[in-house]
Coordinates of C-alpha atoms in Angstrom, one line a residue:
X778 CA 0.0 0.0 0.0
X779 CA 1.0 3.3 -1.0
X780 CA 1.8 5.6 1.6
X781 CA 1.6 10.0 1.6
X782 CA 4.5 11.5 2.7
X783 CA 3.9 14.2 5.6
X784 CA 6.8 15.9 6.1
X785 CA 6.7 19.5 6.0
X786 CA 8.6 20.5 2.9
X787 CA 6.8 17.3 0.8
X788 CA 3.6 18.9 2.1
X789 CA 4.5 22.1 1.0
X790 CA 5.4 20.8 -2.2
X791 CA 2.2 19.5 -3.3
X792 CA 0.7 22.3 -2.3
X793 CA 2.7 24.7 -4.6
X794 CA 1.8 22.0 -7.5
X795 CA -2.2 21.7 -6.3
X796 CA -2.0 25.9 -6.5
X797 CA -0.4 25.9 -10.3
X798 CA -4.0 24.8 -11.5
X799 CA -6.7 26.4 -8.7
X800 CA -8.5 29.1 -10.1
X801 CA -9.6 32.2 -8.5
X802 CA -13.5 32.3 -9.1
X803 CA -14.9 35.5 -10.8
X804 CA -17.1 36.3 -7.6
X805 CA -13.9 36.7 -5.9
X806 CA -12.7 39.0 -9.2
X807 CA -15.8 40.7 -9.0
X808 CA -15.3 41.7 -5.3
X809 CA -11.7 43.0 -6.4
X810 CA -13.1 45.7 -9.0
X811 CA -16.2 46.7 -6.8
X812 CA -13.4 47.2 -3.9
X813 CA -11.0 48.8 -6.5
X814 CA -9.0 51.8 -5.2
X815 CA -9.0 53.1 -8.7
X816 CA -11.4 56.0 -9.8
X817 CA -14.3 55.9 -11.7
X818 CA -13.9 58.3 -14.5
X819 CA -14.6 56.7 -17.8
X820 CA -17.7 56.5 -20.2
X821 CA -18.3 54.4 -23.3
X822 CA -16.9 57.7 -25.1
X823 CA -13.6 57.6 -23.5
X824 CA -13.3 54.2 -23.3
X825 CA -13.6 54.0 -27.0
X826 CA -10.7 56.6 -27.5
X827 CA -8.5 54.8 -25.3
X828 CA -8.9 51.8 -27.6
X829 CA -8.4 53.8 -30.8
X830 CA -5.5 55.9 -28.9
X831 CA -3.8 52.3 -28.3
X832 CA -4.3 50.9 -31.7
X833 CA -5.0 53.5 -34.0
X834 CA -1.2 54.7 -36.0
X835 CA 0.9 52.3 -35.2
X836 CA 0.5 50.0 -37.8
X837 CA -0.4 52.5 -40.4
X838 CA 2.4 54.7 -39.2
X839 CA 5.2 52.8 -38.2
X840 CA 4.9 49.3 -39.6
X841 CA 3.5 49.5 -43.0
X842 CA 7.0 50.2 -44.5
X843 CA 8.2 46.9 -43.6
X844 CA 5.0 44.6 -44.0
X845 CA 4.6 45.7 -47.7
X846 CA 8.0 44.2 -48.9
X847 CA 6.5 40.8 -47.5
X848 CA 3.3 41.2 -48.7
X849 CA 3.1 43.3 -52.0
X850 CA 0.0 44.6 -52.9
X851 CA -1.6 42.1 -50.7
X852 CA -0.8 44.1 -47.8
X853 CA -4.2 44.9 -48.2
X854 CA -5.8 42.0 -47.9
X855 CA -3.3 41.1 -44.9
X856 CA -4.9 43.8 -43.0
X857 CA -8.1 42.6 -43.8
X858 CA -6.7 38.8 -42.5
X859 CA -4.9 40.5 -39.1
X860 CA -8.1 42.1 -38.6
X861 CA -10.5 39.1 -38.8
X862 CA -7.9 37.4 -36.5
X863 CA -8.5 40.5 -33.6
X864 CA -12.1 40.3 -34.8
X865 CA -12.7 37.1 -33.1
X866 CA -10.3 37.8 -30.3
X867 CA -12.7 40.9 -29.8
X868 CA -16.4 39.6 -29.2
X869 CA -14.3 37.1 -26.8
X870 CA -12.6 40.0 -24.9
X871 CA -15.9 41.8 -25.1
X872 CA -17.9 38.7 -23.3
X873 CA -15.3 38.6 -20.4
X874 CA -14.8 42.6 -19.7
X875 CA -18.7 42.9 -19.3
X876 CA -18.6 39.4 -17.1
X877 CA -15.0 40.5 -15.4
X878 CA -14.6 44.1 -15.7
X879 CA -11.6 44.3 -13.7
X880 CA -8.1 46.1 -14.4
X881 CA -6.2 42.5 -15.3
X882 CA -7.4 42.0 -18.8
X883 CA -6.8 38.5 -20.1
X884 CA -4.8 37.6 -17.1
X885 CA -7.9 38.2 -14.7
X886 CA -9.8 35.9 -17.5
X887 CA -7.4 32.9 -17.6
X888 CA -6.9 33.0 -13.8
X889 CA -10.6 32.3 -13.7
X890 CA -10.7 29.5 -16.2
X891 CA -6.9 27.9 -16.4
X892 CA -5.5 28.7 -13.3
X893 CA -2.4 30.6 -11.8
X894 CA 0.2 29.0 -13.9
X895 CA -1.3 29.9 -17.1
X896 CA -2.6 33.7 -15.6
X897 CA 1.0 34.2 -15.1
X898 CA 2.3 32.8 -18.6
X899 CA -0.7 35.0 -20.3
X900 CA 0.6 38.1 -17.9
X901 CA 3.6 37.8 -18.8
X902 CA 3.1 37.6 -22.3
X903 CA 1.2 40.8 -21.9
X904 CA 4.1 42.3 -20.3
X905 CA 5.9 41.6 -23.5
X906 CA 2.9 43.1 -25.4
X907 CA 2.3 46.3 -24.0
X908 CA 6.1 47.2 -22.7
X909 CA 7.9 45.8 -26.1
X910 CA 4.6 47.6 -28.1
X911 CA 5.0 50.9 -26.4
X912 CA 9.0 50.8 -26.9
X913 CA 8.2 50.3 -30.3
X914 CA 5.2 52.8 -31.0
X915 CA 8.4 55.2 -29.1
X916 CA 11.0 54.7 -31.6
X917 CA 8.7 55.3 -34.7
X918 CA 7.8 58.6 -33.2
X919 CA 11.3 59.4 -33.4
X920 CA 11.1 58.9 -36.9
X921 CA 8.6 61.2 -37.7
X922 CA 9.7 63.7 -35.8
X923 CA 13.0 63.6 -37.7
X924 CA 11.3 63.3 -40.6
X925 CA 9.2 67.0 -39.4
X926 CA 12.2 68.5 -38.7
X927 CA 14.0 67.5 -42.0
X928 CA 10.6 68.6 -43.7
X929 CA 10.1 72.2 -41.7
X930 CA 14.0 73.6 -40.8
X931 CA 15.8 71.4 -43.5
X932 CA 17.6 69.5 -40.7
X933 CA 17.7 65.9 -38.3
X934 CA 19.3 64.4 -35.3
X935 CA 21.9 62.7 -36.1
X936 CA 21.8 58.7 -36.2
X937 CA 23.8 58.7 -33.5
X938 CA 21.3 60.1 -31.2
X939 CA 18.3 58.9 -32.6
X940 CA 18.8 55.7 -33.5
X941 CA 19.9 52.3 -31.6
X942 CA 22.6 49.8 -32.1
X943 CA 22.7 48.0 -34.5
X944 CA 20.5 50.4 -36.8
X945 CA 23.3 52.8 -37.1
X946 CA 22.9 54.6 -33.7
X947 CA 24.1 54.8 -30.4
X948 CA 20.8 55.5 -28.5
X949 CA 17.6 56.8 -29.8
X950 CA 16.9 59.8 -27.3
X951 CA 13.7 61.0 -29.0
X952 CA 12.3 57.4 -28.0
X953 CA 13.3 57.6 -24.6
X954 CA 11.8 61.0 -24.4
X955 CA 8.0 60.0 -25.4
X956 CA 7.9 57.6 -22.7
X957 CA 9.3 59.9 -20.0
X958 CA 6.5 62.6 -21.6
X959 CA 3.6 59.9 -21.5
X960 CA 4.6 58.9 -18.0
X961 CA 4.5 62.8 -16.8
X962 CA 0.5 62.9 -17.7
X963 CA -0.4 59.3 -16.7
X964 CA 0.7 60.2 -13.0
X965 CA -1.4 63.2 -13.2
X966 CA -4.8 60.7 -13.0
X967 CA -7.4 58.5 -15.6
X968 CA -9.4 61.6 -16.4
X969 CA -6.7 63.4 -17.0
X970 CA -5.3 61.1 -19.2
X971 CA -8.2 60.2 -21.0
X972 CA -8.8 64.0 -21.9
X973 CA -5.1 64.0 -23.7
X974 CA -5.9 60.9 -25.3
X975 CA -9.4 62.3 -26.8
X976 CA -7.6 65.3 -28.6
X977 CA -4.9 63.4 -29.9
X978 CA -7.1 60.8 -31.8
X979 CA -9.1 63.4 -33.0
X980 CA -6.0 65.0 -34.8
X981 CA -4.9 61.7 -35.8
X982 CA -7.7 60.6 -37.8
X983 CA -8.3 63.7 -39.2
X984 CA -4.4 63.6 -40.8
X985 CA -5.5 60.2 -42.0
X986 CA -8.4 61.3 -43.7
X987 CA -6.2 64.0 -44.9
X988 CA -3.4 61.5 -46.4
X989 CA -6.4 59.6 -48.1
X990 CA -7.6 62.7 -49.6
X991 CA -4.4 63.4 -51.4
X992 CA -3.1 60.3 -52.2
X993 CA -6.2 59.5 -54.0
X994 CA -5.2 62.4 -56.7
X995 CA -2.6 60.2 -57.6
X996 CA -3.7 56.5 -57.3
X997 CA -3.1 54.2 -60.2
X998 CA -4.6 50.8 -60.6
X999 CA -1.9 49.5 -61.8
X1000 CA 0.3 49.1 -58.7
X1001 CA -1.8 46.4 -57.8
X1002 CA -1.2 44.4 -60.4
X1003 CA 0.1 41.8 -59.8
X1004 CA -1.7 41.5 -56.6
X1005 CA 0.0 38.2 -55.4
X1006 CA 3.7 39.1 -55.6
X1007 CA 4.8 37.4 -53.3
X1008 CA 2.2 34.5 -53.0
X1009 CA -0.3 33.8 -50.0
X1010 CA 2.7 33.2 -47.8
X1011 CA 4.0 36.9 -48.1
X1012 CA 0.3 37.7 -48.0
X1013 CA 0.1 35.4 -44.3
X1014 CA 4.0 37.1 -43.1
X1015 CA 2.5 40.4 -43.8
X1016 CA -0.6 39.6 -41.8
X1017 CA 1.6 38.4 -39.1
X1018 CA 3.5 41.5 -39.3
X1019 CA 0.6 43.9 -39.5
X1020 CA -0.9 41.8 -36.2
X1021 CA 0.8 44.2 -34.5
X1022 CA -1.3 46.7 -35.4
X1023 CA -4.2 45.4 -33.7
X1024 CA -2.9 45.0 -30.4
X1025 CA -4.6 48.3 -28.8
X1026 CA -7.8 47.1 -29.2
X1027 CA -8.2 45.7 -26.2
X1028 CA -7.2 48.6 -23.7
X1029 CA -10.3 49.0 -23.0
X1030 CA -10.3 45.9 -20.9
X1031 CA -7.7 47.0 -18.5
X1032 CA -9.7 50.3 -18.0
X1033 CA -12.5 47.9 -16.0
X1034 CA -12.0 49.1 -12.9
X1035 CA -12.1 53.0 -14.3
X1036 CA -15.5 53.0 -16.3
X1037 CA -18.1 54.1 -14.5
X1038 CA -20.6 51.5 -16.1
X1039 CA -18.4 48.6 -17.2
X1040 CA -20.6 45.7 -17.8
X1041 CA -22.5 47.8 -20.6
X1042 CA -19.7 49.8 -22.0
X1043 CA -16.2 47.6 -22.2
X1044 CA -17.8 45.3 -24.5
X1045 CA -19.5 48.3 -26.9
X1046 CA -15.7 49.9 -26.5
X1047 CA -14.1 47.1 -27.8
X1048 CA -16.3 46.2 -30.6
X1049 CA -16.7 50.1 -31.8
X1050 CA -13.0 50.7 -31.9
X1051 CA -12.0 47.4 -33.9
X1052 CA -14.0 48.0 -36.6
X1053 CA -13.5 52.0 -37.0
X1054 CA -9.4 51.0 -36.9
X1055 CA -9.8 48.4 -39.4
X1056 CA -12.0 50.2 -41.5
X1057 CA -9.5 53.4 -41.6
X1058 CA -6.6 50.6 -42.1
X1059 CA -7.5 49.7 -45.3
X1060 CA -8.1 52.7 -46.8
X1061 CA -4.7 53.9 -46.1
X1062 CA -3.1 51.2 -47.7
X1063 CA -4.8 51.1 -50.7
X1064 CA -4.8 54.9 -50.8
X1065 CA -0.8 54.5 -50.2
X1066 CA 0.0 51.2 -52.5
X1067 CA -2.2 53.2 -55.3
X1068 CA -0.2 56.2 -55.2
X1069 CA 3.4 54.4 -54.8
X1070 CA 4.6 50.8 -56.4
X1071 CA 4.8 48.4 -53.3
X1072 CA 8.7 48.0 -54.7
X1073 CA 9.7 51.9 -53.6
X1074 CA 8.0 51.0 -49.7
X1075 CA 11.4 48.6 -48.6
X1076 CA 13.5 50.9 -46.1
X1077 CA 10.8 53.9 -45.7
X1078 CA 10.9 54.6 -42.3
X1079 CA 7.9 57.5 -42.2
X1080 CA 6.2 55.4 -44.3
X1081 CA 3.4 57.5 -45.0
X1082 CA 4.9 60.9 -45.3
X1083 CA 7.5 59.7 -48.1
X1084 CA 4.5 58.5 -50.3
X1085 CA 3.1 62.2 -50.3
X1086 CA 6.6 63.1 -51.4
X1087 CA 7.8 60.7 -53.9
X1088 CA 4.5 60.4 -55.4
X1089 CA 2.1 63.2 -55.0
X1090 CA 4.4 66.3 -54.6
X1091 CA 2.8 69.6 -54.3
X1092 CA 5.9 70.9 -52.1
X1093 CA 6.4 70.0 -48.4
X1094 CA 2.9 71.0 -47.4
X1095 CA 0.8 67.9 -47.5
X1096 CA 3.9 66.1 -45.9
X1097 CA 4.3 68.7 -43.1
X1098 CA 0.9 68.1 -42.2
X1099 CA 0.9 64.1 -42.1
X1100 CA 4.2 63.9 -39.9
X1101 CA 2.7 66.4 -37.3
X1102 CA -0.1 64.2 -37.4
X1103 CA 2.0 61.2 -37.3
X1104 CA 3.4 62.4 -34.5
X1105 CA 0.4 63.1 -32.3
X1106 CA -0.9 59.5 -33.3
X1107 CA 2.5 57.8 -32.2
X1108 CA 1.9 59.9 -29.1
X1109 CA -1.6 58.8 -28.1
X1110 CA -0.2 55.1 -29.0
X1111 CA 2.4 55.3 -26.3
X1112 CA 0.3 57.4 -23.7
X1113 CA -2.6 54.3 -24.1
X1114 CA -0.9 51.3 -23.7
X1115 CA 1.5 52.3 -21.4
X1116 CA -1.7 52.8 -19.4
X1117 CA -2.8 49.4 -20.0
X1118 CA 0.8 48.0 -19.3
X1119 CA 0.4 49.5 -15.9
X1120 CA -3.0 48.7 -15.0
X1121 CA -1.9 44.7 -15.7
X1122 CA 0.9 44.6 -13.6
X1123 CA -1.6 46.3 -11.0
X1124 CA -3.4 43.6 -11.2
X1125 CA -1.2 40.9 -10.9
X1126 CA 0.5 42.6 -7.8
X1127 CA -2.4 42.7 -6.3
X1128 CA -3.0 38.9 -6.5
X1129 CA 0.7 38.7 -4.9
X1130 CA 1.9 37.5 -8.4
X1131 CA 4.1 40.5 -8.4
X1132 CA 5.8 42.6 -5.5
X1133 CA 2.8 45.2 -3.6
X1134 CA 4.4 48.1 -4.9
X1135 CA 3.2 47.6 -7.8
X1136 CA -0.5 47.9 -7.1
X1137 CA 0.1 51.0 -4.1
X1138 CA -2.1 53.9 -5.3
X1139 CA -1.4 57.1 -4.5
X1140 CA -4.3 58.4 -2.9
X1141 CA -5.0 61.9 -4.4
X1142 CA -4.5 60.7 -8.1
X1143 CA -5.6 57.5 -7.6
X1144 CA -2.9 56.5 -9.7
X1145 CA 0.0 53.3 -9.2
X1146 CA 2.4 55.8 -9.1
X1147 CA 5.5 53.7 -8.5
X1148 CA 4.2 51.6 -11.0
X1149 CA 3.8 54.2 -13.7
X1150 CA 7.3 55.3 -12.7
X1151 CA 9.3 52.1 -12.9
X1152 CA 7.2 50.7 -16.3
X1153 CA 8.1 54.0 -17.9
X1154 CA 11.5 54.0 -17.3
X1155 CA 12.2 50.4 -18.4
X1156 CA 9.9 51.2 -21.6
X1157 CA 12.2 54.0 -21.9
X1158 CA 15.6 52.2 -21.9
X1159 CA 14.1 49.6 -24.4
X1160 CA 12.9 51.9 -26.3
X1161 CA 16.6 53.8 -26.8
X1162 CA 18.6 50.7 -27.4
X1163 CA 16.7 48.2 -29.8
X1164 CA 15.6 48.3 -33.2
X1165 CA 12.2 48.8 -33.8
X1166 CA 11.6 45.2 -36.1
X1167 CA 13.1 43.0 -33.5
X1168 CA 10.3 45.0 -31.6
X1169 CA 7.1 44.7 -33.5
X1170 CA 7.3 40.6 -34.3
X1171 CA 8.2 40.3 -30.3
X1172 CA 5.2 42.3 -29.6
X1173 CA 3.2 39.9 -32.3
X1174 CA 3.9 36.4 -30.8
X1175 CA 2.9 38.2 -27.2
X1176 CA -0.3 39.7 -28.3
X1177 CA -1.4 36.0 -30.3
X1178 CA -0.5 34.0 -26.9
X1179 CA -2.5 36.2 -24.8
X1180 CA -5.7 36.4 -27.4
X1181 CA -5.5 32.5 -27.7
X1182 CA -6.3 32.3 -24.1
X1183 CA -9.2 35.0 -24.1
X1184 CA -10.4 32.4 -26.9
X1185 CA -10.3 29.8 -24.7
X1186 CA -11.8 31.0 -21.5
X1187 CA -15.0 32.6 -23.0
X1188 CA -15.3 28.4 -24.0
X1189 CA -14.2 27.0 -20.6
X1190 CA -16.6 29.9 -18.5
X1191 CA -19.8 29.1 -20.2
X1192 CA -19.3 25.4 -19.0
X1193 CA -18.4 26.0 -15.8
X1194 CA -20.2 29.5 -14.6
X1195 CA -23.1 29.7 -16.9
X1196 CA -25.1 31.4 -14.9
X1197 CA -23.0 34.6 -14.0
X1198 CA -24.7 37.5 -15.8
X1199 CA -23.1 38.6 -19.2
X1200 CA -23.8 41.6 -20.9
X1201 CA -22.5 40.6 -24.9
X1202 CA -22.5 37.0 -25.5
X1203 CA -20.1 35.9 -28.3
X1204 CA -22.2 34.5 -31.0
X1205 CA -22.0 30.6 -32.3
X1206 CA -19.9 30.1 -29.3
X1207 CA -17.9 28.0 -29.1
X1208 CA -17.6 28.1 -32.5
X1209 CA -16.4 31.4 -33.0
X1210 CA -13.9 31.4 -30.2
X1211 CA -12.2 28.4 -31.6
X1212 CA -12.1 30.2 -35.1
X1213 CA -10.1 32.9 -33.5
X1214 CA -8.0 30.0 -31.5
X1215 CA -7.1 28.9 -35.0
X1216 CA -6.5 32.1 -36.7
X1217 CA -4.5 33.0 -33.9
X1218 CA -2.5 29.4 -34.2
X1219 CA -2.2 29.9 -38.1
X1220 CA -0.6 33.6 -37.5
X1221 CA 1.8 32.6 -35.2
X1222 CA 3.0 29.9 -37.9
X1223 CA 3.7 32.7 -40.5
X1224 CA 6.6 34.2 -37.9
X1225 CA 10.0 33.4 -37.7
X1226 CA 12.8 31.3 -36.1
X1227 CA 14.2 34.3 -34.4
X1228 CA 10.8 35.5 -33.3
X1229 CA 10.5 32.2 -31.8
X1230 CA 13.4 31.6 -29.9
X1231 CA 13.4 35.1 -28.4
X1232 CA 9.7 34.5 -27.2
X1233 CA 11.1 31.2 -25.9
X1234 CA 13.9 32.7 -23.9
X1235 CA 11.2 35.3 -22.5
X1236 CA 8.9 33.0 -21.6
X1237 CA 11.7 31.2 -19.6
X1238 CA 12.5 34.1 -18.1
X1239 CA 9.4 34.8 -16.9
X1240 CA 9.3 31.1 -15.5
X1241 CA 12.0 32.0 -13.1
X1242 CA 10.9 35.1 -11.9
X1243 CA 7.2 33.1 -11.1
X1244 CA 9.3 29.7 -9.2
X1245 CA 11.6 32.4 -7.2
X1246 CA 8.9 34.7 -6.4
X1247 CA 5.1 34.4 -7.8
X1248 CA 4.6 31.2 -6.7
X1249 CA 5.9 31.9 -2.6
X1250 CA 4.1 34.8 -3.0
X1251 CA 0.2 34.1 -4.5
X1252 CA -2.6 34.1 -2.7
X1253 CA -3.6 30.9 -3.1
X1254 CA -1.2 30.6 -0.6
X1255 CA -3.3 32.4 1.9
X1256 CA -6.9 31.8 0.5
X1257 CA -9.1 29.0 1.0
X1258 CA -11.9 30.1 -1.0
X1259 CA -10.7 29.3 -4.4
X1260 CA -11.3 26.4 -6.7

């Protein structure tokens, strides 16, 4: 006959296994976000904004110089692809912030449905995410800048102070300096925050509209011919690629604990903002690819800027005007998700995943303050040393790990807490979820070797930090109330 061993540290032992897989049950979230010290500031209105702030410009911006050498003409249609991927990811996100509207985002969800281990794998990935997204959102604002201050005074930082190694730099300062900016309003308070964020997408979608409107006068329908280039797999790399772009959506879901009527408005805030992104998306690239052969878009930095100067001309106007824009979108792109960086690691410190200080709130702003201070200024050295492609496919792979797992819980909560009230229910579940598991498998497919290893050697980083310190540290440790 078998027989248990009692000693203390065996004990102990199978109790740190037995916690890997308990889940904390969403009354016990719920109580968290009615008890939040956070304030109460946001409506659908703003919550909208601060998805479009997070999403909207930085693929259009920043990355559509180097996803239309993969994809050719095609890019279009990879947009189209990247955004049906986010599109399912969305009505699942949209289920769980009006069921969970806390300030954890995916991590709250798969804590509740796959337990700690997995929470801290998806937080971590969202770590990589929002910090690596942010860093790179940063160093593409550096490039329009430079390319406004080429356009206006005829001059530019030199590489050596705006650009990092191994792109011909030393440190990218302008970079750096966006971060530190964002980080001075986000300790100011939500509100505050939210009422920068509303001007600044205003301006940027009026310079998109504005870029539309003049590349038009020059579109030829030619430059999509051939459409296929580079076959369906540069078509599926550029959608890969462009995945990046779509990561801000979801913002809205680390707000939960800031709306003042959650259940009803996350899920209308996530829906609205995916589909006016997409929407203005695609008809900036095909504005873009019909005014300038895919060929000429390999090594554009301000992507968007140089096709109102190669191919439209009219003088530096037209370009002046999309590159202050630019800049104000990159702006409201880094101000946003570094929010949402923030408000995750809030949550996880709360849970004892993380050390407290992360989720101590000051208590006039009502804003993590040490948090905000310590994210920012390690988004800030990333942001100044590495080049922004390494950047954007890191923050890819993050982004389809974390949406795989929203997929999946929406599936494993209606089974096991059907009757918890839910104000959008994801339709032909669990069809639909499972669609956007495989979409977000088939995406992660188109990446590369290099991608992959570096997500790999993240991942087992993060594995450390949870076996030296998340795991002696959780909750579970202390609770008996969880499943």
């Amino acid at each position: 006959m078998d027989t248990v061993d009692t000693r203390p540290e065996a004990t102990a032992a199978r109790t740190r296994t037995h916690s890997l897989t308990r889940r904390r049950p969403v009354q016990r979230l719920l109580g968290d976000a009615a008890g939040s010290r956070l304030k109460r500031t946001m409506g659908v209105t703003q919550l909208t904004l601060l998805s479009v702030g997070a999403t909207l410009g930085t693929g259009i911006f920043v990355v559509l110089g180097q996803a239309v050498p993969e994809a050719g003409p095609a890019v279009v249609i990879s947009f189209v692809l990247a955004g049906v991927t986010a599109l399912f990811s969305a009505l699942s996100y949209a289920e769980l912030a009006g069921m969970i509207p806390g300030s954890g985002s995916s991590y709250s969800y798969a804590y509740a449905t796959l337990g700690e281990l997995v929470a801290w794998v998806c937080g971590w990935c969202l770590i990589l995410e929002y910090g690596v997204s942010v860093a790179a959102v940063a160093v593409g604002w550096g490039q329009y800048v430079n390319e406004l201050l080429e356009l206006t005074f005829g001059v530019s930082l030199p590489d050596s102070l705006s650009a990092p190694p191994g792109a011909g730099g030393t440190l990218n300062v302008p970079a750096a300096l966006i971060v530190v900016l964002a980080m001075v309003v986000l300790l100011r308070g939500a509100k505050e925050s939210a009422v920068a964020n509303t001007v600044m997408v205003g301006v940027k979608i009026a310079a998109l509209v504005l870029f539309c409107a003049v590349a038009f006068t020059a579109f030829r329908a030619g430059n999509f011919h051939p459409l296929f280039p580079l076959g369906a797999a540069g078509m599926s790399a550029g959608a890969a690629s462009l995945f990046f772009s779509y990561i801000g959506f979801d913002a809205a879901s680390t707000a939960g604990e800031e709306a003042r009527n959650p259940q009803r408005d996350l899920p209308r805030a996530i829906i609205l903002s995916l589909v006016l992104v997409t929407v203005l998306y695609v008809l900036v690239a095909v504005a873009a690819l019909g005014a300038m052969p895919w060929k000429q878009f390999a090594g554009t930095e301000a992507t968007l800027s140089e096709v109102l100067v190669r191919a439209v001309g009219g003088g530096n106007l037209w370009p002046v005007l999309l590159s202050v824009g630019a800049v104000v979108a990159t702006t409201s792109v880094v101000l946003t998700v570094q929010y949402g960086q923030i408000r995750i690691l809030f949550a996880m410190a709360r849970d004892g995943l993380l050390p407290p200080l992360f989720a101590k709130v000051h208590p006039r702003t009502g804003v993590p303050r040490a948090n905000t201070v310590i994210v920012s200024g390690f988004i800030a050295v990333l942001a100044a040393l590495v080049p922004l492609g390494s950047l954007a496919d890191a923050t890819s792979i993050g982004t389809l790990f974390a949406f795989m797992l929203v997929n999946l819980a929406v599936v494993l909560l209606r089974r096991r807490s059907p009757d918890i009230p839910r104000s959008f229910r994801v339709p032909l579940s669990p069809l639909t979820p499972l669609l956007g598991v495989g979409f977000c498998v088939y995406m992660l497919g188109s990446l590369g070797a290099d991608t992959w290893i570096a997500f790999g050697a993240w991942m087992a980083a993060g594995l450390v930090v949870y076996g030296l310190y998340g795991i002696r540290h959780s909750q579970l440790n202390q609770s008996r109330d969880l499943v």
